[in-house]
Tab-separated table of C-alpha atoms in Angstrom:
chain	number	residue	atom	x	y	z
C	1209	MET	CA	12.215	-92.526	-17.919
C	1210	ALA	CA	12.087	-90.741	-21.251
C	1211	ASN	CA	9.995	-87.770	-20.202
C	1212	ASP	CA	11.826	-86.861	-16.999
C	1213	VAL	CA	12.542	-83.317	-18.131
C	1214	CYS	CA	8.790	-82.737	-18.281
C	1215	LYS	CA	8.662	-83.157	-14.512
C	1216	GLU	CA	8.511	-79.785	-12.874
C	1217	GLU	CA	11.244	-80.458	-10.265
C	1218	VAL	CA	13.625	-81.949	-12.796
C	1219	TYR	CA	13.124	-79.019	-15.126
C	1220	ARG	CA	13.554	-76.416	-12.391
C	1221	ASP	CA	16.621	-78.141	-11.054
C	1222	LEU	CA	18.172	-78.202	-14.526
C	1223	PHE	CA	17.454	-74.514	-14.899
C	1224	LEU	CA	18.997	-73.538	-11.562
C	1225	ARG	CA	22.109	-75.603	-12.258
C	1226	LEU	CA	22.662	-74.698	-15.895
C	1227	VAL	CA	21.345	-71.224	-16.481
C	1228	GLU	CA	24.343	-69.308	-15.181
C	1229	PRO	CA	27.076	-71.178	-17.082
C	1230	LEU	CA	24.803	-71.107	-20.130
C	1231	ARG	CA	24.360	-67.354	-19.805
C	1232	ASN	CA	28.138	-66.936	-19.519
C	1233	TYR	CA	28.693	-69.130	-22.560
C	1234	LEU	CA	26.253	-67.071	-24.620
C	1235	TYR	CA	27.822	-63.898	-23.298
C	1236	TYR	CA	31.195	-65.031	-24.640
C	1237	HIS	CA	29.516	-65.336	-28.019
C	1238	CYS	CA	27.521	-62.124	-28.090
C	1239	GLY	CA	29.266	-59.817	-25.612
C	1240	ASN	CA	26.003	-58.433	-24.238
C	1241	ALA	CA	24.838	-59.557	-20.802
C	1242	PRO	CA	21.062	-58.845	-21.005
C	1243	GLN	CA	20.938	-60.442	-24.437
C	1244	ALA	CA	22.806	-63.488	-23.147
C	1245	GLU	CA	20.250	-63.802	-20.350
C	1246	ASP	CA	17.329	-63.565	-22.788
C	1247	LEU	CA	18.870	-66.188	-25.049
C	1248	ALA	CA	19.407	-68.511	-22.079
C	1249	GLN	CA	15.770	-68.087	-21.044
C	1250	GLU	CA	14.548	-68.791	-24.561
C	1251	ALA	CA	16.715	-71.922	-24.739
C	1252	PHE	CA	15.033	-73.221	-21.579
C	1253	LEU	CA	11.578	-72.449	-22.972
C	1254	ARG	CA	12.481	-74.573	-26.000
C	1255	LEU	CA	13.670	-77.311	-23.665
C	1256	TRP	CA	10.230	-77.331	-22.052
C	1257	GLU	CA	8.522	-77.554	-25.434
C	1258	HIS	CA	10.668	-80.549	-26.334
C	1259	CYS	CA	10.873	-82.082	-22.882
C	1260	GLN	CA	9.471	-85.413	-24.047
C	1261	LYS	CA	12.163	-85.819	-26.659
C	1262	VAL	CA	15.186	-84.757	-24.589
C	1263	PRO	CA	16.496	-87.181	-21.946
C	1264	PRO	CA	17.849	-85.406	-18.844
C	1265	GLU	CA	21.478	-86.296	-19.579
C	1266	LYS	CA	21.179	-84.608	-22.988
C	1267	ALA	CA	19.471	-81.493	-21.622
C	1268	LYS	CA	22.758	-79.704	-21.005
C	1269	ALA	CA	24.050	-80.001	-24.542
C	1270	PHE	CA	20.531	-79.271	-25.811
C	1271	VAL	CA	20.255	-75.844	-24.175
C	1272	TYR	CA	23.797	-74.935	-25.227
C	1273	ARG	CA	23.071	-75.882	-28.822
C	1274	VAL	CA	19.677	-74.180	-28.925
C	1275	GLY	CA	21.051	-71.060	-27.219
C	1276	TYR	CA	23.811	-70.808	-29.773
C	1277	ASN	CA	21.421	-71.348	-32.693
C	1278	LEU	CA	19.106	-68.678	-31.330
C	1279	PHE	CA	22.063	-66.341	-31.139
C	1280	LEU	CA	22.975	-67.103	-34.764
C	1281	ASP	CA	19.377	-66.620	-35.872
C	1282	GLY	CA	18.908	-63.090	-34.717
C	1283	ILE	CA	22.235	-61.352	-34.767
C	1284	LYS	CA	24.408	-59.111	-36.818
C	1285	HIS	CA	27.647	-60.372	-35.595
C	1286	ARG	CA	30.221	-57.664	-35.919
C	1287	LYS	CA	28.099	-55.090	-34.153
C	1288	VAL	CA	27.762	-57.340	-31.144
C	1289	VAL	CA	31.461	-58.041	-30.826
C	1290	LEU	CA	32.120	-54.331	-30.710
C	1291	LYS	CA	29.750	-54.012	-27.784
C	1292	PHE	CA	31.683	-56.694	-25.982
C	1293	GLN	CA	34.802	-54.665	-26.321
C	1294	LYS	CA	33.162	-51.448	-25.216
C	1295	GLN	CA	31.458	-52.905	-22.179
C	1296	GLN	CA	34.657	-54.383	-20.885
C	1297	THR	CA	36.715	-51.231	-21.147
C	1298	GLU	CA	34.396	-49.239	-18.913
C	1299	ASP	CA	35.757	-48.221	-15.518
C	1300	LYS	CA	37.346	-51.245	-13.991
C	1301	ALA	CA	39.460	-49.967	-11.137
C	1302	VAL	CA	42.925	-51.432	-11.050
C	1303	THR	CA	44.702	-50.624	-7.806
C	1304	SER	CA	48.056	-48.851	-7.925
C	1305	PRO	CA	49.554	-49.955	-11.233
C	1306	GLU	CA	53.122	-51.069	-10.708
C	1307	PHE	CA	53.819	-52.271	-14.223
C	1308	GLU	CA	52.537	-51.204	-17.556
C	1309	TYR	CA	50.562	-54.413	-17.871
C	1310	GLU	CA	48.585	-53.643	-14.732
C	1311	THR	CA	47.119	-50.460	-16.138
C	1312	LYS	CA	43.689	-49.840	-17.549
C	1313	GLU	CA	45.229	-49.456	-20.985
C	1314	PHE	CA	46.561	-52.972	-20.791
C	1315	GLU	CA	43.162	-54.210	-19.726
C	1316	ALA	CA	41.447	-52.338	-22.533
C	1317	ARG	CA	43.866	-53.816	-25.046
C	1318	LEU	CA	43.360	-57.253	-23.596
C	1319	TRP	CA	39.586	-57.046	-24.068
C	1320	ALA	CA	40.008	-55.612	-27.526
C	1321	THR	CA	42.162	-58.631	-28.320
C	1322	VAL	CA	39.581	-60.974	-26.831
C	1323	ALA	CA	36.826	-59.300	-28.862
C	1324	THR	CA	38.679	-59.812	-32.128
C	1325	MET	CA	39.721	-63.413	-31.454
C	1326	PRO	CA	38.108	-66.053	-33.653
C	1327	GLU	CA	34.729	-66.484	-31.980
C	1328	LYS	CA	34.983	-70.205	-31.313
C	1329	SER	CA	38.419	-69.767	-29.757
C	1330	ARG	CA	37.218	-66.889	-27.621
C	1331	VAL	CA	34.248	-68.832	-26.276
C	1332	VAL	CA	36.295	-71.896	-25.365
C	1333	PHE	CA	39.110	-69.804	-23.909
C	1334	LEU	CA	36.802	-67.763	-21.649
C	1335	MET	CA	34.843	-70.846	-20.543
C	1336	ASN	CA	38.160	-72.331	-19.466
C	1337	ARG	CA	39.735	-69.194	-17.997
C	1338	ILE	CA	36.712	-67.517	-16.358
C	1339	ASP	CA	34.286	-70.345	-15.600
C	1340	GLY	CA	37.052	-72.870	-14.928
C	1341	CYS	CA	35.552	-75.527	-17.211
C	1342	THR	CA	37.896	-78.408	-18.019
C	1343	TYR	CA	38.506	-79.345	-21.644
C	1344	LYS	CA	36.432	-82.459	-21.136
C	1345	GLU	CA	33.481	-80.463	-19.797
C	1346	ILE	CA	33.688	-78.007	-22.661
C	1347	ALA	CA	33.890	-80.849	-25.180
C	1348	GLU	CA	30.715	-82.402	-23.763
C	1349	LEU	CA	28.770	-79.156	-23.622
C	1350	LEU	CA	29.642	-78.098	-27.145
C	1351	GLU	CA	29.526	-81.630	-28.553
C	1352	ILE	CA	33.057	-81.425	-29.964
C	1353	SER	CA	36.214	-83.469	-29.277
C	1354	VAL	CA	38.765	-82.647	-26.569
C	1355	LYS	CA	41.305	-82.237	-29.378
C	1356	ALA	CA	39.138	-79.541	-30.921
C	1357	VAL	CA	38.967	-77.758	-27.564
C	1358	GLU	CA	42.769	-77.787	-27.327
C	1359	LYS	CA	43.042	-76.437	-30.836
C	1360	ARG	CA	40.697	-73.584	-30.027
C	1361	MET	CA	42.601	-72.805	-26.834
C	1362	LYS	CA	45.831	-72.532	-28.804
C	1363	GLY	CA	44.075	-70.312	-31.315
C	1364	ALA	CA	43.167	-67.976	-28.469
C	1365	LEU	CA	46.752	-67.909	-27.180
C	1366	GLU	CA	48.058	-66.872	-30.594
C	1367	GLY	CA	46.026	-63.678	-30.347
C	1368	LEU	CA	47.212	-62.963	-26.810
C	1369	LYS	CA	50.872	-63.562	-27.539
C	1370	GLY	CA	51.070	-60.363	-29.528
C	1371	LEU	CA	49.668	-58.489	-26.559
C	1372	ILE	CA	52.202	-60.046	-24.176
C	1373	ARG	CA	55.097	-59.250	-26.492
C	1374	ASP	CA	54.155	-55.609	-27.035
C	1375	SER	CA	53.325	-54.568	-23.497
T	210	MET	CA	70.031	-63.838	-20.119
T	211	GLU	CA	67.624	-64.647	-22.921
T	212	PRO	CA	64.054	-64.353	-21.534
T	213	TYR	CA	62.373	-67.724	-21.378
T	214	GLN	CA	59.347	-67.992	-23.677
T	215	PRO	CA	57.103	-70.994	-23.156
T	216	ASP	CA	55.382	-72.458	-26.200
T	217	ASN	CA	51.611	-72.827	-26.511
T	218	GLU	CA	51.628	-76.322	-25.115
T	219	MET	CA	53.385	-75.194	-21.934
T	220	LEU	CA	51.344	-72.063	-21.571
T	221	LEU	CA	48.154	-74.065	-21.615
T	222	ARG	CA	49.485	-76.498	-19.058
T	223	TRP	CA	50.530	-73.600	-16.878
T	224	LEU	CA	47.119	-71.953	-17.201
T	225	ASN	CA	45.469	-75.200	-16.140
T	226	GLY	CA	47.881	-75.653	-13.241
T	227	GLU	CA	49.557	-78.691	-14.784
T	228	LEU	CA	53.053	-77.363	-15.291
T	229	SER	CA	55.833	-79.291	-13.535
T	230	GLU	CA	57.760	-77.732	-10.665
T	231	GLU	CA	60.951	-77.685	-12.679
T	232	ALA	CA	59.482	-75.889	-15.645
T	233	LEU	CA	57.771	-73.488	-13.281
T	234	ASN	CA	61.092	-72.592	-11.645
T	235	ARG	CA	62.721	-71.953	-14.977
T	236	TRP	CA	60.010	-69.475	-15.819
T	237	GLU	CA	59.926	-67.893	-12.344
T	238	ASP	CA	61.730	-64.616	-12.992
T	239	SER	CA	60.539	-64.125	-16.487
T	240	ASP	CA	58.611	-60.927	-17.063
T	241	SER	CA	56.298	-62.708	-19.501
T	242	ARG	CA	54.982	-64.866	-16.704
T	243	ARG	CA	53.840	-61.811	-14.792
T	244	ARG	CA	52.153	-60.578	-17.933
T	245	TRP	CA	50.265	-63.812	-18.349
T	246	GLN	CA	49.259	-63.566	-14.738
T	247	ALA	CA	47.987	-60.033	-15.394
T	248	VAL	CA	45.944	-61.434	-18.283
T	249	GLN	CA	44.401	-64.033	-16.019
T	250	SER	CA	43.456	-61.574	-13.281
T	251	ALA	CA	42.069	-59.087	-15.811
T	252	LEU	CA	39.911	-61.862	-17.280
T	253	GLU	CA	38.592	-62.683	-13.828
T	254	ARG	CA	37.677	-59.039	-13.254
T	255	GLY	CA	35.796	-59.107	-16.560
T	256	ALA	CA	33.543	-61.987	-15.468
T	257	LEU	CA	29.827	-61.276	-15.374
T	258	PRO	CA	28.346	-60.694	-11.917
T	259	PRO	CA	26.656	-63.758	-10.394
T	260	MET	CA	23.154	-64.325	-11.631
T	261	ASP	CA	19.967	-64.031	-9.540
T	262	LYS	CA	18.782	-67.480	-10.520
T	263	GLU	CA	15.592	-67.576	-8.437
T	264	THR	CA	14.316	-64.368	-10.050
T	265	ALA	CA	15.318	-65.679	-13.455
T	266	LEU	CA	13.361	-68.860	-12.740
T	267	LYS	CA	10.246	-66.891	-11.807
T	268	ARG	CA	10.536	-64.889	-14.998
T	269	LEU	CA	10.959	-68.066	-17.023
T	270	LEU	CA	7.890	-69.696	-15.488
T	271	THR	CA	5.753	-66.603	-16.102
T	272	VAL	CA	6.665	-66.536	-19.774
T	273	ARG	CA	6.226	-70.280	-20.046
T	274	GLU	CA	2.760	-70.113	-18.558
T	275	ALA	CA	1.668	-67.245	-20.791
T	276	ARG	CA	2.768	-69.162	-23.892
T	277	GLY	CA	1.203	-72.407	-22.747
T	278	ARG	CA	-2.065	-70.649	-22.115
T	279	ALA	CA	-2.102	-69.097	-25.568
T	280	ARG	CA	-1.499	-72.502	-27.094
T	281	THR	CA	-4.187	-74.383	-25.172
T	282	ARG	CA	-6.606	-71.576	-25.879
T	283	ARG	CA	-6.030	-71.797	-29.630
T	284	LEU	CA	-6.448	-75.555	-29.494
T	285	ARG	CA	-9.624	-75.249	-27.519
T	286	LEU	CA	-11.109	-72.806	-29.999
T	287	LEU	CA	-10.280	-75.094	-32.916
T	288	TRP	CA	-11.693	-78.062	-31.119
T	289	THR	CA	-14.868	-76.258	-30.201
T	290	ALA	CA	-15.371	-74.993	-33.732
T	291	GLY	CA	-14.907	-78.466	-35.175
T	292	ILE	CA	-17.342	-80.120	-32.859
T	293	ALA	CA	-19.843	-77.305	-33.197
T	294	ALA	CA	-19.883	-77.685	-36.967
T	295	ALA	CA	-20.491	-81.409	-36.686
T	296	ILE	CA	-22.749	-81.688	-33.639
T	297	GLY	CA	-23.476	-78.215	-32.313
T	298	GLY	CA	-25.861	-79.418	-29.658
T	299	LEU	CA	-23.358	-81.760	-28.073
T	300	ALA	CA	-20.690	-79.069	-28.021
T	301	LEU	CA	-23.073	-76.831	-26.132
T	302	MET	CA	-23.665	-79.589	-23.588
T	303	LEU	CA	-19.920	-79.988	-23.086
T	304	TRP	CA	-19.570	-76.273	-22.494
T	305	LEU	CA	-22.370	-76.329	-19.972
T	306	PHE	CA	-21.058	-79.265	-17.973
T	307	ARG	CA	-17.479	-78.102	-17.690
T	308	PRO	CA	-16.300	-77.421	-14.140
T	309	ALA	CA	-15.485	-73.944	-12.807
T	310	GLU	CA	-13.741	-71.801	-15.398
T	311	GLU	CA	-11.004	-69.307	-14.719
T	312	TRP	CA	-9.538	-66.762	-17.026
T	313	ARG	CA	-6.465	-64.721	-16.396
T	314	ALA	CA	-5.318	-62.189	-18.966
T	315	PRO	CA	-1.503	-62.145	-19.069
T	316	LEU	CA	0.351	-58.921	-18.535
T	317	THR	CA	0.745	-56.975	-21.774
T	318	ALA	CA	-2.297	-58.408	-23.543
T	319	SER	CA	-6.053	-58.370	-23.208
T	320	GLU	CA	-8.112	-61.481	-23.719
T	321	ALA	CA	-11.617	-62.148	-25.073
T	322	VAL	CA	-13.797	-64.650	-23.245
T	323	THR	CA	-17.180	-65.978	-24.335
T	324	LEU	CA	-19.385	-67.119	-21.480
T	325	PRO	CA	-21.715	-70.141	-21.839
T	326	ASP	CA	-24.781	-67.901	-22.363
T	327	GLY	CA	-23.107	-66.090	-25.263
T	328	SER	CA	-22.111	-62.992	-23.281
T	329	GLU	CA	-18.764	-61.545	-24.321
T	330	VAL	CA	-16.151	-60.330	-21.869
T	331	LYS	CA	-12.947	-58.556	-22.797
T	332	LEU	CA	-10.392	-58.799	-20.006
T	333	ASN	CA	-7.796	-56.046	-19.776
T	334	ALA	CA	-4.142	-56.959	-19.162
T	335	GLY	CA	-3.386	-58.550	-15.791
T	336	SER	CA	-7.056	-59.195	-14.916
T	337	TYR	CA	-8.790	-62.232	-13.516
T	338	LEU	CA	-12.276	-63.584	-14.186
T	339	ARG	CA	-13.917	-66.649	-12.709
T	340	TYR	CA	-17.316	-68.315	-12.730
T	341	GLU	CA	-18.723	-71.564	-11.464
T	342	ASP	CA	-21.027	-73.642	-13.616
T	343	SER	CA	-23.198	-74.839	-10.791
T	344	TRP	CA	-23.977	-71.239	-9.985
T	345	TRP	CA	-24.212	-70.268	-13.572
T	346	ARG	CA	-27.506	-71.630	-14.793
T	347	PRO	CA	-29.964	-69.988	-12.391
T	348	ASN	CA	-28.040	-66.758	-11.668
T	349	ARG	CA	-25.467	-65.620	-14.147
T	350	GLN	CA	-22.673	-64.565	-11.858
T	351	VAL	CA	-18.941	-63.955	-12.355
T	352	GLU	CA	-16.088	-62.800	-10.128
T	353	LEU	CA	-13.695	-60.144	-11.385
T	354	GLU	CA	-10.430	-58.653	-10.231
T	355	GLY	CA	-8.980	-56.011	-12.527
T	356	GLU	CA	-10.791	-54.534	-15.496
T	357	ALA	CA	-13.214	-55.953	-18.035
T	358	TYR	CA	-15.732	-54.797	-20.646
T	359	PHE	CA	-18.926	-56.820	-20.691
T	360	SER	CA	-21.392	-57.309	-23.536
T	361	VAL	CA	-24.148	-59.224	-21.798
T	362	ALA	CA	-26.557	-61.387	-23.787
T	363	LYS	CA	-30.242	-60.860	-23.035
T	364	GLY	CA	-31.536	-63.080	-20.263
T	365	GLY	CA	-32.044	-63.117	-16.508
T	366	ALA	CA	-30.026	-61.087	-14.009
T	367	PHE	CA	-26.280	-60.973	-14.691
T	368	GLU	CA	-23.976	-60.094	-11.805
T	369	VAL	CA	-20.334	-59.119	-11.621
T	370	HIS	CA	-18.828	-59.511	-8.161
T	371	THR	CA	-15.646	-57.675	-7.227
T	372	PRO	CA	-13.987	-57.211	-3.853
T	373	LEU	CA	-15.148	-53.569	-3.955
T	374	GLY	CA	-18.779	-53.929	-4.982
T	375	LYS	CA	-21.032	-55.595	-7.487
T	376	VAL	CA	-22.830	-54.772	-10.701
T	377	ARG	CA	-26.225	-56.162	-11.704
T	378	VAL	CA	-27.693	-55.939	-15.190
T	379	LEU	CA	-30.233	-57.464	-17.522
T	380	GLY	CA	-28.676	-57.262	-20.981
T	381	THR	CA	-26.277	-54.473	-21.770
T	382	ARG	CA	-22.685	-53.315	-22.270
T	383	PHE	CA	-20.551	-51.835	-19.531
T	384	ASN	CA	-16.970	-51.563	-18.248
T	385	VAL	CA	-15.858	-52.531	-14.726
T	386	PHE	CA	-12.540	-51.530	-13.165
T	387	ALA	CA	-11.718	-52.939	-9.712
T	388	ARG	CA	-8.125	-52.743	-8.542
T	389	GLU	CA	-6.661	-51.882	-5.159
T	390	GLN	CA	-8.965	-49.157	-3.775
T	391	ARG	CA	-10.425	-47.959	-7.078
T	392	PHE	CA	-13.796	-49.230	-8.328
T	393	GLU	CA	-15.253	-47.732	-11.468
T	394	VAL	CA	-18.205	-48.771	-13.609
T	395	TYR	CA	-19.675	-47.132	-16.649
T	396	CYS	CA	-22.403	-48.127	-18.995
T	397	THR	CA	-22.406	-47.926	-22.798
T	398	GLU	CA	-25.747	-49.599	-23.554
T	399	GLY	CA	-28.874	-50.669	-21.610
T	400	LYS	CA	-29.060	-50.172	-17.860
T	401	VAL	CA	-26.770	-51.161	-15.000
T	402	LEU	CA	-27.222	-51.325	-11.237
T	403	VAL	CA	-24.057	-50.760	-9.191
T	404	LEU	CA	-24.005	-51.890	-5.566
T	405	THR	CA	-21.263	-50.929	-3.126
T	406	ALA	CA	-21.278	-51.128	0.662
T	407	ALA	CA	-22.372	-47.491	0.946
T	408	ARG	CA	-24.882	-46.936	-1.859
T	409	GLN	CA	-26.501	-48.093	-5.040
T	410	ASP	CA	-26.578	-46.325	-8.407
T	411	THR	CA	-28.481	-46.968	-11.602
T	412	LEU	CA	-26.476	-46.107	-14.686
T	413	LEU	CA	-27.787	-45.300	-18.157
T	414	PRO	CA	-25.579	-45.202	-21.278
T	415	GLY	CA	-22.859	-42.565	-20.890
T	416	GLN	CA	-23.086	-42.550	-17.102
T	417	GLY	CA	-20.497	-43.878	-14.688
T	418	VAL	CA	-19.779	-44.149	-10.998
T	419	ARG	CA	-16.350	-44.124	-9.403
T	420	THR	CA	-15.264	-45.021	-5.859
T	421	ALA	CA	-11.754	-44.176	-4.700
T	422	GLY	CA	-11.139	-44.841	-1.016
T	423	ALA	CA	-14.047	-43.336	0.895
T	424	THR	CA	-15.419	-41.001	-1.772
T	425	THR	CA	-17.881	-41.967	-4.482
T	426	ASP	CA	-19.017	-39.761	-7.315
T	427	THR	CA	-20.803	-40.079	-10.619
T	428	PHE	CA	-19.479	-38.960	-13.983
T	429	THR	CA	-20.527	-38.847	-17.599
T	430	THR	CA	-18.571	-40.186	-20.517
T	431	GLU	CA	-19.082	-41.069	-24.163
T	432	ALA	CA	-21.264	-44.159	-24.518
T	433	ILE	CA	-18.637	-46.090	-26.482
T	434	PRO	CA	-16.541	-49.141	-25.597
T	435	PRO	CA	-13.454	-48.262	-23.550
T	436	GLY	CA	-10.276	-47.446	-25.463
T	437	TRP	CA	-8.361	-50.391	-24.024
T	438	THR	CA	-10.536	-52.830	-25.982
T	439	GLU	CA	-9.088	-51.190	-29.088
T	440	GLY	CA	-5.418	-51.149	-28.083
T	441	GLN	CA	-5.079	-47.920	-26.148
T	442	SER	CA	-5.647	-46.703	-22.610
T	443	THR	CA	-7.749	-43.582	-22.124
T	444	PHE	CA	-7.983	-41.487	-18.976
T	445	GLN	CA	-10.126	-38.666	-17.720
T	446	SER	CA	-8.585	-36.785	-14.786
T	447	ALA	CA	-7.093	-40.057	-13.532
T	448	PRO	CA	-4.441	-39.996	-10.770
T	449	LEU	CA	-1.074	-40.036	-12.518
T	450	ALA	CA	0.117	-42.943	-10.374
T	451	ASP	CA	-2.790	-45.070	-11.708
T	452	VAL	CA	-1.811	-44.153	-15.266
T	453	PHE	CA	1.710	-45.478	-14.739
T	454	ARG	CA	0.385	-48.620	-13.010
T	455	ASP	CA	-1.735	-49.274	-16.097
T	456	MET	CA	1.275	-48.742	-18.357
T	457	GLU	CA	3.197	-51.301	-16.303
T	458	ARG	CA	0.477	-53.875	-16.908
T	459	GLN	CA	0.119	-53.128	-20.613
T	460	TYR	CA	3.843	-53.456	-21.313
T	461	GLY	CA	4.897	-55.894	-18.564
T	462	ILE	CA	7.501	-53.432	-17.263
T	463	GLN	CA	8.413	-51.713	-14.022
T	464	ILE	CA	8.129	-47.947	-13.788
T	465	GLN	CA	9.858	-46.002	-11.033
T	466	THR	CA	8.248	-42.641	-10.390
T	467	PRO	CA	8.900	-39.822	-7.967
T	468	GLU	CA	6.052	-38.903	-5.560
T	469	LEU	CA	3.161	-37.597	-7.669
T	470	PRO	CA	0.620	-36.359	-5.111
T	471	GLY	CA	-2.577	-34.896	-6.501
T	472	ARG	CA	-1.474	-34.897	-10.144
T	473	THR	CA	-3.990	-36.133	-12.678
T	474	PHE	CA	-3.826	-37.009	-16.353
T	475	SER	CA	-6.381	-36.788	-19.145
T	476	GLY	CA	-5.466	-38.375	-22.429
T	477	ARG	CA	-4.488	-41.684	-23.934
T	478	PHE	CA	-1.549	-43.911	-24.753
T	479	PRO	CA	-1.206	-46.848	-27.195
T	480	HIS	CA	-0.440	-50.442	-26.143
T	481	ASP	CA	1.961	-51.275	-28.950
T	482	ASN	CA	4.720	-48.671	-28.682
T	483	LEU	CA	6.314	-47.894	-25.335
T	484	GLU	CA	8.233	-44.843	-26.573
T	485	VAL	CA	5.070	-43.234	-27.945
T	486	ALA	CA	3.182	-44.102	-24.766
T	487	LEU	CA	5.837	-42.559	-22.534
T	488	LYS	CA	6.017	-39.452	-24.707
T	489	ALA	CA	2.245	-39.047	-24.596
T	490	VAL	CA	2.071	-39.102	-20.808
T	491	CYS	CA	5.406	-37.521	-19.862
T	492	GLY	CA	5.121	-34.867	-22.576
T	493	ALA	CA	1.731	-33.764	-21.281
T	494	MET	CA	2.855	-33.754	-17.648
T	495	GLY	CA	6.291	-32.162	-18.138
T	496	LEU	CA	8.132	-35.245	-16.870
T	497	LYS	CA	11.324	-36.862	-18.115
T	498	TYR	CA	11.666	-40.591	-18.772
T	499	GLN	CA	14.501	-42.986	-19.309
T	500	VAL	CA	14.156	-46.597	-20.533
T	501	LEU	CA	16.797	-48.488	-18.582
T	502	ASP	CA	16.964	-51.980	-20.106
T	503	GLY	CA	13.702	-52.641	-21.888
T	504	LYS	CA	12.055	-53.847	-18.660
T	505	ARG	CA	12.460	-50.827	-16.406
T	506	VAL	CA	11.626	-47.174	-16.871
T	507	LEU	CA	12.704	-44.294	-14.689
T	508	ILE	CA	10.471	-41.210	-14.493
T	509	SER	CA	11.829	-37.931	-13.157
T	510	GLU	CA	10.693	-34.318	-12.837
């Protein structure tokens, strides 16, 4: 049925299943957790407004697209990326560093590298590495081809290679 | 031995656990592999904490409802105006034969309600008003939880019922506050009869009566509409805890306070600027405040 998403249980179920990965996805864009959560909420409010036009199987891609557009609408980009970097370098205890690359400095440099990666590469890379999304899943969510996902993954590796070489 | 450096293709396959045994063995002692592993574990440590999805859902539904209400209300006003212009009499009939009406002002905003007899009610944030049509015609009677300012059209007896007492009037303006254990009524025009379990008081303009727990006393005030109908909260020797509860409702936030026994506040704060509001209250009381994340505020001595 076309208006399934308008049904309260369907809508709630979609929210409970999708909101966390969506929040993470938006976080990889903006680098600010509360903001990512607000954007995710707003995307779901838009889904409700358009529930008659969005079939349930398209709801996933819909909230990802709307969330990303909302992020683009309201944001000065560079500022946000810097926050991402800062937040990540706060106290993260690493137990008994044995090698240089197990130290906090390494971690700080890693996140600095992540923050300055091309945004689209960063988002795809973190979805794959942190959330464990497969390329196919990412391609469906972002409405791009699997080839494009691979390309973005390689783009992310280029940035990290420098870090690996120099540590 | 030359350290083995995998190319991008291989790295990706390794990251996704698709690298063949043989290739894996070749890379086994390489230092770069340990570095890539360090990258992976650092990324995992950088993941956001799991989300409290049930709470997020509740928050979503609250916002959704508040927006939906605003929309249907606007539509209803338009609709009513249109019909009234064309066939005013019929519109009035429709109003009169509607079933029980409920109004709930969302947190952070007050709401104006016009009753079928033309009386105006302004509901303060987080308040609830209800009336039933079948009861309405002979005795004008509404139920209230929270705070509201009434401008009653002339007519028969008009009653406001609250869990803490009731107010009876003929045609007048007055404010009613009924939350938790505090019940407060004051009159700005005409004459009001206030009935609680223990006593009854007749109020003239500028007079008020206040019940908090077991004690009831009368007070005088300026005979003007309450500040909250004009976008600010005003207080006269009000318990400080009540002041912060009101601020929570006006801004839709949570305020954590230390114990504040016996402290009272006289003054006002605006409804459109949280910083100014906090400064007004905390400045006067010698308290410190800290806005944690836009939704929570911490008050300290």
